[in-house]
Tab-separated table of C-alpha atoms in Angstrom:
chain	number	residue	atom	x	y	z
A	39	UNK	CA	0.000	0.000	0.000
A	40	UNK	CA	2.726	2.469	1.017
A	41	UNK	CA	4.760	1.493	-2.007
A	42	UNK	CA	1.902	2.354	-4.354
A	43	UNK	CA	1.332	5.705	-2.650
A	44	UNK	CA	5.020	6.635	-2.934
A	45	UNK	CA	5.048	5.543	-6.555
A	46	UNK	CA	2.050	7.792	-7.313
A	47	UNK	CA	3.724	10.719	-5.546
A	48	UNK	CA	6.923	10.191	-7.546
A	49	UNK	CA	4.997	9.965	-10.795
A	50	UNK	CA	3.139	13.215	-9.998
A	51	UNK	CA	6.424	14.966	-9.255
A	52	UNK	CA	7.915	13.711	-12.512
A	53	UNK	CA	4.863	14.914	-14.448
A	54	UNK	CA	5.082	18.341	-12.781
A	55	UNK	CA	8.743	18.617	-13.758
A	56	UNK	CA	7.928	17.646	-17.347
A	57	UNK	CA	5.116	20.213	-17.576
A	58	UNK	CA	7.215	23.080	-16.176
A	59	UNK	CA	10.172	22.636	-18.510
A	60	UNK	CA	10.400	22.327	-22.244
A	61	UNK	CA	10.681	18.772	-23.545
A	62	UNK	CA	14.343	19.044	-24.564
A	63	UNK	CA	15.600	20.581	-21.280
A	64	UNK	CA	16.828	18.143	-18.637
A	65	UNK	CA	15.426	15.124	-20.472
A	66	UNK	CA	18.535	13.201	-19.530
A	67	UNK	CA	17.842	13.883	-15.827
A	68	UNK	CA	14.294	12.601	-16.144
A	69	UNK	CA	15.546	9.500	-17.931
A	70	UNK	CA	18.088	8.934	-15.153
A	71	UNK	CA	15.328	9.277	-12.556
A	72	UNK	CA	13.229	6.723	-14.417
A	73	UNK	CA	16.228	4.377	-14.571
A	74	UNK	CA	16.884	4.835	-10.860
A	75	UNK	CA	13.242	4.118	-10.061
A	76	UNK	CA	13.470	0.850	-11.984
A	77	UNK	CA	16.675	-0.090	-10.130
A	78	UNK	CA	15.067	0.698	-6.770
A	79	UNK	CA	12.052	-1.447	-7.622
A	80	UNK	CA	14.315	-4.292	-8.732
A	81	UNK	CA	16.423	-4.107	-5.552
A	82	UNK	CA	13.378	-4.008	-3.272
A	83	UNK	CA	11.937	-7.066	-5.006
A	84	UNK	CA	15.294	-8.871	-4.593
A	85	UNK	CA	15.365	-7.978	-0.897
A	86	UNK	CA	11.845	-9.299	-0.436
A	87	UNK	CA	12.760	-12.526	-2.250
A	88	UNK	CA	15.814	-12.980	-0.004
A	89	UNK	CA	13.720	-12.366	3.100
A	90	UNK	CA	11.241	-15.027	1.998
A	91	UNK	CA	14.042	-17.435	1.113
A	92	UNK	CA	15.768	-17.097	4.481
A	93	UNK	CA	12.652	-16.778	6.623
A	94	UNK	CA	12.370	-20.568	6.929
A	95	UNK	CA	15.626	-20.655	8.937
A	96	UNK	CA	13.940	-18.952	11.882
A	97	UNK	CA	15.609	-19.950	15.155
A	98	UNK	CA	17.473	-22.949	13.740
A	99	UNK	CA	20.759	-21.126	14.329
A	100	UNK	CA	20.892	-22.498	17.881
A	101	UNK	CA	21.193	-26.000	16.471
A	102	UNK	CA	24.280	-24.919	14.530
A	103	UNK	CA	25.897	-23.569	17.716
A	104	UNK	CA	25.375	-26.855	19.535
A	105	UNK	CA	26.849	-28.935	16.700
A	106	UNK	CA	29.848	-30.832	18.196
A	107	UNK	CA	31.646	-30.975	14.845
A	108	UNK	CA	32.055	-27.180	14.850
A	109	UNK	CA	34.874	-25.589	16.877
A	110	UNK	CA	34.048	-23.824	20.117
A	111	UNK	CA	34.659	-20.105	20.551
A	112	UNK	CA	37.965	-20.764	22.320
A	113	UNK	CA	39.052	-23.111	19.533
A	114	UNK	CA	38.030	-20.584	16.901
A	115	UNK	CA	40.179	-17.934	18.575
A	116	UNK	CA	43.206	-20.195	18.373
A	117	UNK	CA	45.325	-19.453	15.338
A	118	UNK	CA	48.064	-21.821	14.198
A	119	UNK	CA	48.295	-23.345	17.656
A	120	UNK	CA	48.679	-19.993	19.428
A	121	UNK	CA	45.850	-18.618	21.525
A	122	UNK	CA	45.014	-14.987	20.997
A	123	UNK	CA	45.338	-13.105	24.266
A	124	UNK	CA	42.965	-10.154	24.182
A	125	UNK	CA	44.335	-8.759	27.443
A	126	UNK	CA	47.612	-7.827	25.762
A	127	UNK	CA	48.611	-5.956	22.625
A	128	UNK	CA	51.688	-6.510	20.491
A	129	UNK	CA	53.178	-3.145	19.529
A	130	UNK	CA	55.919	-4.809	17.496
A	131	UNK	CA	57.245	-8.370	17.261
A	132	UNK	CA	58.332	-9.212	20.796
A	133	UNK	CA	57.017	-5.946	22.295
A	134	UNK	CA	53.854	-6.903	24.170
A	135	UNK	CA	52.037	-4.728	26.708
A	136	UNK	CA	48.697	-4.967	28.462
A	137	UNK	CA	45.679	-3.497	26.699
A	138	UNK	CA	44.603	-1.782	29.917
A	139	UNK	CA	48.060	-0.212	30.268
A	140	UNK	CA	47.937	0.969	26.660
A	141	UNK	CA	44.491	2.488	27.234
A	142	UNK	CA	45.781	4.322	30.313
A	143	UNK	CA	48.512	6.075	28.326
A	144	UNK	CA	47.549	9.738	28.070
A	145	UNK	CA	47.201	10.971	24.505
A	146	UNK	CA	46.817	14.709	25.070
A	147	UNK	CA	50.132	15.388	23.312
A	148	UNK	CA	52.994	13.380	21.874
A	149	UNK	CA	55.307	13.976	24.861
A	150	UNK	CA	52.844	12.546	27.379
A	151	UNK	CA	52.007	9.596	25.179
A	152	UNK	CA	55.716	8.867	24.647
A	153	UNK	CA	56.517	9.141	28.351
A	154	UNK	CA	53.580	6.940	29.359
A	155	UNK	CA	54.488	4.286	26.789
A	156	UNK	CA	58.055	4.292	28.095
A	157	UNK	CA	56.823	3.797	31.656
A	158	UNK	CA	54.808	0.795	30.512
A	159	UNK	CA	57.518	-0.820	28.380
A	160	UNK	CA	60.701	-0.122	30.364
A	161	UNK	CA	61.573	-0.503	34.038
A	162	UNK	CA	62.908	2.473	35.985
A	163	UNK	CA	66.289	0.768	36.273
A	164	UNK	CA	66.540	0.316	32.502
A	165	UNK	CA	65.580	3.938	31.925
A	166	UNK	CA	68.083	5.156	34.513
A	167	UNK	CA	71.074	3.312	33.078
A	168	UNK	CA	70.353	3.644	29.326
A	169	UNK	CA	70.100	6.357	26.708
A	170	UNK	CA	67.812	6.366	23.693
A	171	UNK	CA	70.434	5.603	21.033
A	172	UNK	CA	73.470	4.800	23.174
A	173	UNK	CA	75.253	7.970	22.096
A	174	UNK	CA	77.028	10.317	24.422
A	175	UNK	CA	75.217	13.625	24.844
A	176	UNK	CA	76.801	17.027	24.259
A	177	UNK	CA	76.568	17.924	27.950
A	178	UNK	CA	78.098	14.615	29.033
A	179	UNK	CA	81.463	14.761	27.254
A	180	UNK	CA	83.305	13.588	30.334
A	181	UNK	CA	80.629	11.051	31.307
A	182	UNK	CA	80.681	7.410	30.330
A	183	UNK	CA	78.599	6.355	27.358
A	184	UNK	CA	75.301	4.726	28.344
A	185	UNK	CA	74.024	1.595	26.601
A	186	UNK	CA	71.073	2.097	24.247
A	187	UNK	CA	67.529	1.076	25.048
A	188	UNK	CA	66.429	-2.008	23.067
A	189	UNK	CA	66.074	-0.880	19.457
A	190	UNK	CA	62.855	-2.788	18.720
A	191	UNK	CA	61.110	-1.261	21.732
A	192	UNK	CA	62.276	2.248	20.838
A	193	UNK	CA	61.034	1.766	17.269
A	194	UNK	CA	57.685	0.431	18.531
A	195	UNK	CA	57.216	3.562	20.646
A	196	UNK	CA	58.216	5.839	17.763
A	197	UNK	CA	55.837	4.038	15.392
A	198	UNK	CA	52.849	4.227	17.740
A	199	UNK	CA	53.394	7.866	18.671
A	200	UNK	CA	53.871	8.797	14.997
A	201	UNK	CA	50.720	6.885	14.115
A	202	UNK	CA	48.762	8.983	16.614
A	203	UNK	CA	50.343	12.438	16.142
A	204	UNK	CA	52.075	12.445	12.690
A	205	UNK	CA	55.285	14.085	13.927
A	206	UNK	CA	58.993	13.771	13.207
A	207	UNK	CA	60.715	10.812	14.926
A	208	UNK	CA	63.466	13.119	16.213
A	209	UNK	CA	60.884	14.927	18.381
A	210	UNK	CA	59.782	11.597	19.817
A	211	UNK	CA	63.405	10.650	20.565
A	212	UNK	CA	63.834	14.026	22.316
A	213	UNK	CA	60.784	13.301	24.473
A	214	UNK	CA	62.240	9.873	25.255
A	215	UNK	CA	65.592	11.410	26.221
A	216	UNK	CA	63.772	13.891	28.457
A	217	UNK	CA	61.940	11.034	30.181
A	218	UNK	CA	65.215	9.165	30.743
A	219	UNK	CA	66.787	12.289	32.218
A	220	UNK	CA	63.811	12.832	34.544
A	221	UNK	CA	63.932	9.211	35.727
A	222	UNK	CA	67.661	9.527	36.490
A	223	UNK	CA	67.041	12.746	38.450
A	224	UNK	CA	64.178	11.232	40.456
A	225	UNK	CA	66.252	8.151	41.316
A	226	UNK	CA	69.161	10.362	42.413
A	227	UNK	CA	66.816	12.349	44.671
A	228	UNK	CA	65.395	9.167	46.186
A	229	UNK	CA	68.844	7.745	46.862
A	230	UNK	CA	70.143	11.009	48.330
A	231	UNK	CA	67.130	11.264	50.685
A	232	UNK	CA	67.535	7.739	52.074
């Protein structure tokens, strides 16, 4: 019933358009509208046919779920003998952190996100004794060279921060160096107080 009413309304609108304009003006638009109407009718009839075809399934889906020959949900989540752990996320091969920890990393700016990721991935001891690239800084000419942080973890942090903020990797490395410096200072204060 509704379909017939809408069809009549469309036909009236098409007739009004035809009456207002000369026959040669916008004929191609009217032809396109007619073609689109035919396509819409064809698609709606196909949808109705599919609904009728699949209506006989009803609630038989529960019988498929209880079929013992099909894998369970846990088995389906197993890929190539390795279970997927949805409580952890792999930032890079071998760099795995908890999803909750990743969610808790502040993303207000790239420095905070970088610093929070570093706190999740590295221990304070690692951050205190290492530098980002293992190079000696300009200010530390007389100081001993620190070992670099693990390259794959540094690259994972750079990749994820770049993915979020689209900035130069050198700025991310500067933020990482700043975090390392702050960790060293806080550890020195703690050791001097005790």
